[in-house]
Coordinates of C-alpha atoms and ligand atoms in Angstrom, one line a residue:
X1 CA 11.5 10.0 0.5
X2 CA 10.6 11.3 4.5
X3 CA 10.9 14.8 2.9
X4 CA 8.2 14.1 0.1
X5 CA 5.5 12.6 2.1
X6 CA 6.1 15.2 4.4
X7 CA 5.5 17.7 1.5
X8 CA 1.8 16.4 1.5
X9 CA 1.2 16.6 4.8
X10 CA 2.8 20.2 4.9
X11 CA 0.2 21.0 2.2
X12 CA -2.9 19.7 4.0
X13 CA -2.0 21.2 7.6
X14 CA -1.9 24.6 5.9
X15 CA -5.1 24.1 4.5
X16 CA -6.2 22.9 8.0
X17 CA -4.4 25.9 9.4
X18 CA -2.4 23.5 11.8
X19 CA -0.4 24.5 15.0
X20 CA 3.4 23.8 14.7
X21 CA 3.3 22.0 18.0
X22 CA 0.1 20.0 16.7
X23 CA 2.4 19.2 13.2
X24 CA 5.4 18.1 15.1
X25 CA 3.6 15.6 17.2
X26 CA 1.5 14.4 14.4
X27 CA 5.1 13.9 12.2
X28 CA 7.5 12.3 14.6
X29 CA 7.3 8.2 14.6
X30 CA 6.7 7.1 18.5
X31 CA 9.3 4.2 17.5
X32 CA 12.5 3.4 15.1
X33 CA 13.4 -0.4 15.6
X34 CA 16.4 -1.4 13.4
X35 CA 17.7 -5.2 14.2
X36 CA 20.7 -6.9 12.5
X37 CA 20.2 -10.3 10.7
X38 CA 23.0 -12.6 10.6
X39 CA 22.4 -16.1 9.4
X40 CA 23.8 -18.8 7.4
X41 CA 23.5 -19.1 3.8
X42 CA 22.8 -22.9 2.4
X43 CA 26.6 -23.1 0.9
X44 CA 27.3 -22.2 4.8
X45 CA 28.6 -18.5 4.6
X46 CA 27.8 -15.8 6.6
X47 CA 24.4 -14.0 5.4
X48 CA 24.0 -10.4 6.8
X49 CA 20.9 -7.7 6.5
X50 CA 19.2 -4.9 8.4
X51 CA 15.6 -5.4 8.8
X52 CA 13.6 -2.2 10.2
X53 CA 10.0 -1.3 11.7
X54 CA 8.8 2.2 12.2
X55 CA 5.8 3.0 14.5
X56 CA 4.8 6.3 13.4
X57 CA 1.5 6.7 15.1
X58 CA -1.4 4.5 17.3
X59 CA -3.6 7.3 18.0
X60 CA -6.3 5.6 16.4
X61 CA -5.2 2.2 17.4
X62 CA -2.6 -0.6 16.6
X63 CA 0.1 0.2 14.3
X64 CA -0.3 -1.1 11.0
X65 CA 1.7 -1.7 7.9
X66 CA 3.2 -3.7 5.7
X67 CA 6.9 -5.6 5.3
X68 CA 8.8 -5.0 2.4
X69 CA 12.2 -7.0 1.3
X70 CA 14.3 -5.0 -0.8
X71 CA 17.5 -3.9 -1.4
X72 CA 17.0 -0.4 -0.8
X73 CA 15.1 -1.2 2.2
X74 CA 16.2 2.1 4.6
X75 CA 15.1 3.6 7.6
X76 CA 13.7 6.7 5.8
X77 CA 12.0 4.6 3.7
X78 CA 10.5 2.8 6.5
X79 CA 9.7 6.4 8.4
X80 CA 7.9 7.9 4.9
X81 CA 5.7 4.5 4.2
X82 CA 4.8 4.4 7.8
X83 CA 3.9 8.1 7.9
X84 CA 1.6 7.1 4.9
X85 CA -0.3 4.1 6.8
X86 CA -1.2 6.6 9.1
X87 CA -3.0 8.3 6.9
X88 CA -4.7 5.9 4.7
X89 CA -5.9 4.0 8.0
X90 CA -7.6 7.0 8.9
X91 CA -8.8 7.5 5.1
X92 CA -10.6 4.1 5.1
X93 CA -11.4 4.4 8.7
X94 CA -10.9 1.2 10.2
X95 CA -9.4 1.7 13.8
X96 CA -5.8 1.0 12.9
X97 CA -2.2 4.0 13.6
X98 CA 0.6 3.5 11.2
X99 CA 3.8 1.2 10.7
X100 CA 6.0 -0.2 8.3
X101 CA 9.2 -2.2 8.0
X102 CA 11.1 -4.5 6.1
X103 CA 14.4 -5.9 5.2
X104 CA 17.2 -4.8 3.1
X105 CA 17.8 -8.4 1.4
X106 CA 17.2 -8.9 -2.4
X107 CA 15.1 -12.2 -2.6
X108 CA 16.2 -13.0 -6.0
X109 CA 19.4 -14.2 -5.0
X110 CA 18.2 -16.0 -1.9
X111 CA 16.7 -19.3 -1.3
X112 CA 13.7 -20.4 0.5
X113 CA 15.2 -21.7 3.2
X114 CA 17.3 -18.4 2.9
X115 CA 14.1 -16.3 3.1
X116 CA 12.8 -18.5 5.9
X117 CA 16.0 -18.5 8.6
X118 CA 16.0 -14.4 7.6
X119 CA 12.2 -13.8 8.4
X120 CA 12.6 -16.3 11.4
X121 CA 15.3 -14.1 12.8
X122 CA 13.6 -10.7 12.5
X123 CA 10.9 -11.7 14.2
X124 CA 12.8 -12.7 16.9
X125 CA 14.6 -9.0 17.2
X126 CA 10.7 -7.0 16.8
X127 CA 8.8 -10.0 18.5
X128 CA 8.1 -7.3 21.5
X129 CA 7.3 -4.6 19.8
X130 CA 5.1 -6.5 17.6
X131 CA 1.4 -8.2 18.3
X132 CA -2.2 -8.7 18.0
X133 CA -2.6 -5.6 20.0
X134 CA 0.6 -3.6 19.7
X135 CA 1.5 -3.6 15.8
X136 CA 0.2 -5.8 13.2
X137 CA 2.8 -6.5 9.9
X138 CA 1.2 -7.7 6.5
X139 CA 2.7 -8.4 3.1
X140 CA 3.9 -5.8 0.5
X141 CA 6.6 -5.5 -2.0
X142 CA 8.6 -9.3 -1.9
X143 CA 6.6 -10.3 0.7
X144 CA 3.7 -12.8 0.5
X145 CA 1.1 -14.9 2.4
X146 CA 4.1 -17.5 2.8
X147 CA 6.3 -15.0 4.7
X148 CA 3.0 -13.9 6.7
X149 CA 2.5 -17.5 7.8
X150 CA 5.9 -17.9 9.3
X151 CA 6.0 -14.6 10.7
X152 CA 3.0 -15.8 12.9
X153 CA 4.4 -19.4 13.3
X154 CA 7.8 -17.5 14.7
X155 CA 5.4 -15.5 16.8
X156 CA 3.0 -17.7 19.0
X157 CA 6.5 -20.0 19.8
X158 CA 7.0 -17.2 22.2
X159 CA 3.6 -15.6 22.9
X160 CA 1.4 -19.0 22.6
X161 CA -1.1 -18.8 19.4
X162 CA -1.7 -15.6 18.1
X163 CA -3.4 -15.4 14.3
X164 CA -3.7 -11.3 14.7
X165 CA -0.1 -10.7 14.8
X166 CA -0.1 -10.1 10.9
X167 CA -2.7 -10.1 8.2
X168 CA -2.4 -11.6 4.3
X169 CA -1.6 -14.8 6.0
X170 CA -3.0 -18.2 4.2
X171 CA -6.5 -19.4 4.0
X172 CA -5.5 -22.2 6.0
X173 CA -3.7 -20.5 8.3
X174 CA -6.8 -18.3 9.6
X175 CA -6.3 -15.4 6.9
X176 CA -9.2 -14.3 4.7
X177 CA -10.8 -14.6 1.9
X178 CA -10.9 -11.6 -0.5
X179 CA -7.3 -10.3 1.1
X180 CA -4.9 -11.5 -1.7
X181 CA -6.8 -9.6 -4.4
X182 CA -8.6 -6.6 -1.9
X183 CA -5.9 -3.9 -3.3
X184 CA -6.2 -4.5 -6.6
X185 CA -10.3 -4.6 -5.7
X186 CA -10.0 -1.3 -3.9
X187 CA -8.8 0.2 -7.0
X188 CA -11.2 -1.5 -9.0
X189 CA -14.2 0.6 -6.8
X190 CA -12.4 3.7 -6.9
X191 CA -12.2 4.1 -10.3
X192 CA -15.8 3.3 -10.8
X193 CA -16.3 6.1 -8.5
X194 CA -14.3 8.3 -10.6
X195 CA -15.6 7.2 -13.9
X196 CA -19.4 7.4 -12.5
X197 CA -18.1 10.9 -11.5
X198 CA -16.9 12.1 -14.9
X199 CA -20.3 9.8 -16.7
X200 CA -17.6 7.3 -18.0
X201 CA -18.4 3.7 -18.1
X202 CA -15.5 0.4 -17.8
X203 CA -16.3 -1.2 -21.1
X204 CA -15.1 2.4 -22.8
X205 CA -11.8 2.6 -20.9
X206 CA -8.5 1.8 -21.8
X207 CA -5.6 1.7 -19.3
X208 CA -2.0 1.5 -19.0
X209 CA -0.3 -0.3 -15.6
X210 CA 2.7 -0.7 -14.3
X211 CA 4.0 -3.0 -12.3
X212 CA 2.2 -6.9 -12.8
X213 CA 2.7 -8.3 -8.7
X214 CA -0.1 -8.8 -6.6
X215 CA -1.7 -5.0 -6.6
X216 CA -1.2 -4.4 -10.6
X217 CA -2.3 -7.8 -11.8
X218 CA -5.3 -8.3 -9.4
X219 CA -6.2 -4.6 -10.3
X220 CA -5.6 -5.6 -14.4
X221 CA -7.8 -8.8 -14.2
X222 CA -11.2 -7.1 -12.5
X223 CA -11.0 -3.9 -14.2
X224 CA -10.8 -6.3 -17.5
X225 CA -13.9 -8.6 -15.8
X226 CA -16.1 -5.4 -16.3
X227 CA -14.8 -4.3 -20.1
X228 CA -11.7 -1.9 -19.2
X229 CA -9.0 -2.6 -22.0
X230 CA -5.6 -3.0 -20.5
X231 CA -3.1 -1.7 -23.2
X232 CA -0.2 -1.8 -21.6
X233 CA 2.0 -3.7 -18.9
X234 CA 4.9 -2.8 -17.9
X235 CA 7.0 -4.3 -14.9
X236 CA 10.4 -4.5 -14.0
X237 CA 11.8 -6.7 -16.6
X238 CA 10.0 -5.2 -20.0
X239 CA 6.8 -4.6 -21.5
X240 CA 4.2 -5.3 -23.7
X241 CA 1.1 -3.6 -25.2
X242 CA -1.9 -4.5 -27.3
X243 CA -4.4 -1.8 -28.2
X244 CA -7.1 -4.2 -28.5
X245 CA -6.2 -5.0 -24.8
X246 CA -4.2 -7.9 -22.9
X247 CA -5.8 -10.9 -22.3
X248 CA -5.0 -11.0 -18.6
X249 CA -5.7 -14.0 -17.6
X250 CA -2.9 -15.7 -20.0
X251 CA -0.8 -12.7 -19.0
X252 CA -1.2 -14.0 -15.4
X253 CA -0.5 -17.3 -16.2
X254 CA 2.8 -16.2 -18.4
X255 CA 3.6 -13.6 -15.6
X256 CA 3.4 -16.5 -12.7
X257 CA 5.8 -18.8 -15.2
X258 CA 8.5 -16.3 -16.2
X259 CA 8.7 -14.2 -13.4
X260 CA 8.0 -11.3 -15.9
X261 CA 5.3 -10.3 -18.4
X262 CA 8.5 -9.8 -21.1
X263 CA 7.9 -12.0 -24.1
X264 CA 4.4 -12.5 -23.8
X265 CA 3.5 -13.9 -27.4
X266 CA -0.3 -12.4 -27.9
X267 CA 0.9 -8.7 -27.5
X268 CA 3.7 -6.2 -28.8
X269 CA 7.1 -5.6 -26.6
X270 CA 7.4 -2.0 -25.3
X271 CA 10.3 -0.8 -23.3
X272 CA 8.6 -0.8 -19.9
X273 CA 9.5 2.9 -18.7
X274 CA 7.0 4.1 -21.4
X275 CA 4.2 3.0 -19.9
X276 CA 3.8 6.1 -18.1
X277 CA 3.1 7.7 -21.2
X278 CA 1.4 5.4 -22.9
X279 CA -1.7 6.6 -24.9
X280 CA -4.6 5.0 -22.6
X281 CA -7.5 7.1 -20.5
X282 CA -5.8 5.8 -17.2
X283 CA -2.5 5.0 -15.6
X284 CA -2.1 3.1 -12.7
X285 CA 1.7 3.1 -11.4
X286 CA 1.6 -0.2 -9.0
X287 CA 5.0 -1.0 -9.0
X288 CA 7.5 1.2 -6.7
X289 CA 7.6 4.6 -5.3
X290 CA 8.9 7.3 -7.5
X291 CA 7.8 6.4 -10.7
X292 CA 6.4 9.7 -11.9
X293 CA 9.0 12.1 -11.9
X294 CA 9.2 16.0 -12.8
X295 CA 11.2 14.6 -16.1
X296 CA 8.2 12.1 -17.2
X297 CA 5.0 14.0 -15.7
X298 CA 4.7 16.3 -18.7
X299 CA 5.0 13.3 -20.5
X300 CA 2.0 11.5 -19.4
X301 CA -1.0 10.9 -21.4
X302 CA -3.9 9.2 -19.3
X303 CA -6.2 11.9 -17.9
X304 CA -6.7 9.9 -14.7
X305 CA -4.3 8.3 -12.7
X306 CA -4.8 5.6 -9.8
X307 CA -2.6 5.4 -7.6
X308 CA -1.8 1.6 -6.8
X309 CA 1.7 2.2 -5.2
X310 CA 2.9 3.9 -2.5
X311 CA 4.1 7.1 -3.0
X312 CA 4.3 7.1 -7.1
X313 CA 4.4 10.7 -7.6
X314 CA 7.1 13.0 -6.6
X315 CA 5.9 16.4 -5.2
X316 CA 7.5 18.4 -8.7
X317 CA 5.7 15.3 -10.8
X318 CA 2.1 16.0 -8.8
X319 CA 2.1 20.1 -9.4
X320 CA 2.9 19.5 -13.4
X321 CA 0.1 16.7 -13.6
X322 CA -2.3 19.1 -11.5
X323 CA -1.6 21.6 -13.8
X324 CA -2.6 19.9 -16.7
X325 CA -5.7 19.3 -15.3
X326 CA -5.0 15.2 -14.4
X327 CA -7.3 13.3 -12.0
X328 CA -5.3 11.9 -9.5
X329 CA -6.6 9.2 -7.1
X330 CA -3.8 9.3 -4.4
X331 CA -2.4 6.2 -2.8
X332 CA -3.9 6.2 1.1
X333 CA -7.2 6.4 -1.0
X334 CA -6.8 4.5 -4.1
X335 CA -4.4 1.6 -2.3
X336 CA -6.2 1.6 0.7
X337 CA -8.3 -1.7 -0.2
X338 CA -5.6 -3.9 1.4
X339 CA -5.5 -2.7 4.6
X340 CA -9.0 -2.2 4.8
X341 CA -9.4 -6.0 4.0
X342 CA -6.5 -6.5 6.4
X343 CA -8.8 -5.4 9.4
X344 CA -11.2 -7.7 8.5
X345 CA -9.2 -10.5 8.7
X346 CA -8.1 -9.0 12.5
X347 CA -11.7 -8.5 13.6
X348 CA -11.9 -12.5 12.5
X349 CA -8.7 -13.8 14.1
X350 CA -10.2 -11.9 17.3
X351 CA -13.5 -13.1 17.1
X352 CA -12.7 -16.9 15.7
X353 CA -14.9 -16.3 13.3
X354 CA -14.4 -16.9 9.8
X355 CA -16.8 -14.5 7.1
X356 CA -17.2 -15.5 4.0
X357 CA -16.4 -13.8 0.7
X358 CA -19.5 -12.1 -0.4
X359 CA -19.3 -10.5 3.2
X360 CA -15.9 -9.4 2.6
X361 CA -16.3 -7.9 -0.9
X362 CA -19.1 -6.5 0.3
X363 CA -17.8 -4.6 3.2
X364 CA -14.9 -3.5 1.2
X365 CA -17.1 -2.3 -1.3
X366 CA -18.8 0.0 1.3
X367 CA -15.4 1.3 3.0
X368 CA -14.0 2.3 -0.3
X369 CA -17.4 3.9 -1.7
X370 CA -17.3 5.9 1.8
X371 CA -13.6 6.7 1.7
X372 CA -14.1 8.0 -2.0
X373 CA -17.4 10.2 -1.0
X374 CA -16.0 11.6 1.9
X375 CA -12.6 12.8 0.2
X376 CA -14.5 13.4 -2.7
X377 CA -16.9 16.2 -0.7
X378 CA -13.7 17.6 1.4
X379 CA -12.0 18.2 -2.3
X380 CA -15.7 20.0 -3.5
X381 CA -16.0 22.0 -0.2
X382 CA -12.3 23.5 -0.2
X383 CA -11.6 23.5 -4.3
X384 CA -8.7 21.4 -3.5
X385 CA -7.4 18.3 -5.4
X386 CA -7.9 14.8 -4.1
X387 CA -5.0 14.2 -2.6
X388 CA -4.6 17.4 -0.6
X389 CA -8.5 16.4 0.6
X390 CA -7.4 13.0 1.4
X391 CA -5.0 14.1 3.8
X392 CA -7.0 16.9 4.9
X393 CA -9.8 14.3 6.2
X394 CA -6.5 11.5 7.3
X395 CA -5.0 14.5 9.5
X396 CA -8.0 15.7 11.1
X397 CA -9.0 12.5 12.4
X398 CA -5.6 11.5 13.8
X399 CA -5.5 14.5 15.2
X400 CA -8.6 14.3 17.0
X401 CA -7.4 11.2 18.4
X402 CA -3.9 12.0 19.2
X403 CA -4.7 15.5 20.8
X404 CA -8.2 13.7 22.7
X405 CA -5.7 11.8 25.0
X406 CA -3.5 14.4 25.9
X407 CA -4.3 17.5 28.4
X408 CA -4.7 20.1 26.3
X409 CA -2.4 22.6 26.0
X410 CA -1.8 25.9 24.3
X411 CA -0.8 25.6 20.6
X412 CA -2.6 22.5 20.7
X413 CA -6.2 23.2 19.6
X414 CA -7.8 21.8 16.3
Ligands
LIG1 P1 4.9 -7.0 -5.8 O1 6.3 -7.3 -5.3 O2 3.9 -8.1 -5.8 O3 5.0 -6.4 -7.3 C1 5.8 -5.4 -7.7 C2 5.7 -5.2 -9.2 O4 6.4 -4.0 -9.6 C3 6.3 -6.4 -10.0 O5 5.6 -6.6 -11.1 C4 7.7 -5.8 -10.4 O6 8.2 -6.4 -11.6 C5 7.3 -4.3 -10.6 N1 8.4 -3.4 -10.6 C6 9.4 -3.3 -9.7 N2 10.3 -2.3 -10.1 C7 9.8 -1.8 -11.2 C8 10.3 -0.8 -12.1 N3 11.4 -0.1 -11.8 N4 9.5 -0.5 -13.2 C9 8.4 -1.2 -13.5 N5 7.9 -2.2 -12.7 C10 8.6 -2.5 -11.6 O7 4.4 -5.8 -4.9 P2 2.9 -5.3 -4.6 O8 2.5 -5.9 -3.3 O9 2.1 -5.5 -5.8 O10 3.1 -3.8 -4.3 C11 3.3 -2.8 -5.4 C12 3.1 -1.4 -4.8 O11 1.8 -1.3 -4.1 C13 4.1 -1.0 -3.7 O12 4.3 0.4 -3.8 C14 3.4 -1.4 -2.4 O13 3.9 -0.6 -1.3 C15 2.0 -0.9 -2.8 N6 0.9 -1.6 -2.0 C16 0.8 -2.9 -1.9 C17 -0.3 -3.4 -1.1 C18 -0.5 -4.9 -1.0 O14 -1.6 -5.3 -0.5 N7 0.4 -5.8 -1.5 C19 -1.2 -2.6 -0.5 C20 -1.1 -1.2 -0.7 C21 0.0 -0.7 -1.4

């Protein structure tokens, strides 16, 4: 996974016509933190996982990133989704570096307390490497506003109160409002963006998803507020479909109740894997990374695609969609809502100050309309496609920052 988002980054520094020594120090993580978890299970056995954080870079401030649980939780796939917030911080702009971690447990075969005793004793092995000022966790894939609140409980028992350690925490426990649903409303405004682009409007659309957790079915529920069809969802349990479009608010409800959106009675089943290729105008892969492969690409029907996950497209999968001429919205664009929300909800924990959600929506409005415009003119300017653009604008930024505290040295000039 390292290898492929380092195949993006490869792409963009030739287009920038980047030093090797300037590559190298823009590549290599500044930390690797892998901790053992041994704890007891509630029938008294031994429990035992890996849990990981990667700082890859705080050129332009904190690190930043998500926690994931997971079974196939890794150090490389720490390094490659860390190497990604690095970018898409700089994408968005908000004064954030890069980070990511997580834990190699599988949560459905775990209890609560389980969870809790597991989270509890990762924070203790990162709770110096962590902090308000240092590196800042939030939730991602099987993690949740719940685990967020504990990991800030665990926290201020040794560094006294401390609300900025992580973002996506609980209302009540000083998160903010708008952060729950701000990824799925990131990808809301950045396919207006493209749709106002191409002189498309959301009540003509119709669009296949997969994955229903909090990206795809907060994503799903506004794009259907302003008349987008959803067609098809798939997660990772089944399918279903309905050319006259979901109605997502039941599918919420039935998601939230059986775990899955399999066996939703107003719709069709559909084997979830064909999704991807489902006849719709738009696909947006929000489940895991990988999902668009070189074996499915040419398979693809939606002449957009958003990119709600992390890393859905394989390098192979990428050149056969851009080939054919598909619009893709890469992920530290499209995805970026979250952590742009996420900052928000710092910059209040900082100030004690709570916004409200108008403000929020409205300042994530803004940051994504920017985000979009600038990548947008970069990809006009250079002919290139989106993605090479995004990281094109991500790479010159950090690199400003990284090489402006550093004497400068030969091989090192911009
Ligand atoms: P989640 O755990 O809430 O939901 C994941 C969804 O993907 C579930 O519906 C699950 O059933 C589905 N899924 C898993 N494996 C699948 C498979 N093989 N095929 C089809 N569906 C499958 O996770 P999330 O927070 O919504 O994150 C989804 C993606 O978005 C991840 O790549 C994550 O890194 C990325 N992301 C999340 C955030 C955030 O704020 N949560 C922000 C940016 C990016």
């Amino acid at each position: 996974m390292l290898e492929e988002s380092h195949f993006y980054f490869t792409r963009a520094a030739d287009v920038l016509g980047l030093s090797h020594k300037v590559r190298e120090i823009l590549l290599a993580p500044q930390r690797v933190v892998k901790v053992e978890i041994v704890t007891e299970a509630d029938d008294g056995s031994l429990l035992h996982h890996f849990g990981y954080r990667v700082q890859h870079s705080d050129a332009r401030g904190p690190y930043k990133g998500g926690l994931r649980y997971h079974p196939e939780m890794d150090e490389d796939h720490a390094a490659a989704l860390a190497n990604l917030m690095t970018w898409k911080t700089a994408v968005v702009d908000v004064p954030f570096g890069g980070a990511k971690g997580g834990i190699n447990c599988d949560v459905t075969k775990l209890s609560t307390a389980e969870l809790y005793e597991i989270t509890r004793t990762f924070v203790e092995g990162i709770k110096d490497v962590i902090g308000p000022n240092r590196d800042i966790p939030a939730p991602d894939v099987n993690t949740n506003e719940r685990v967020m609140g504990w990991i800030m409980h665990e926290y201020s028992k040794y560094h006294g109160f401390s609300p900025g350690v992580v973002t996506g925490k609980p209302l009540q426990l000083f998160g903010s409002p708008g952060r729950t649903e701000a990824t799925g409303r990131g990808i809301l405004h950045v396919l207006g963006e493209v749709l106002k682009e191409t002189g498309r409007s959301m009540s003509k659309i119709t669009v296949a998803l997969q994955g229903f957790g909090n990206v795809g079915s907060h994503a799903a529920r506004l794009i259907a507020e302003q008349g987008g069809k959803i067609v098809a969802v798939g997660d990772r349990l089944g399918g279903v479909s309905n050319q006259d479009g979901l109605d997502i608010p039941k599918l919420i409800e039935w998601a939230a109740e059986h775990g899955t959106v399999e066996g939703f009675p107003h719709a069709d089943p559909m084997q979830s894997a064909d999704v991807l290729s489902w006849d719709a105008d738009v696909l947006i892969p929000a489940a895991l990374e990988a999902a668009l492969t070189r074996e499915n690409a040419g398979s693809v029907h939606a002449k957009i695609i958003v990119e709600g996950a992390n890393a859905p497209t394989t390098p192979e999968a990428d050149e056969i969609l851009r080939q054919r001429d598909v619009l893709i919205v890469p992920d530290i664009l499209a995805n970026a809502g979250g952590v742009s929300v996420s900052y928000y909800e710092w910059a209040q924990n900082i100030q004690q100050f709570r916004w409200d959600l108008e403000r929020v929506n409205n300042e994530l409005e803004k940051t994504m309309r920017r985000a979009y415009g600038a990548v947008h003119e970069i990809a006009s300017e250079r002919r290139i496609d989106m993605r090479t653009a995004a990281f094109v604008l991500a790479i010159r930024r950090v690199a400003q920052a990284a090489l402006s505290r550093q004497p400068m040295r030969r091989g090192m000039e911009l």
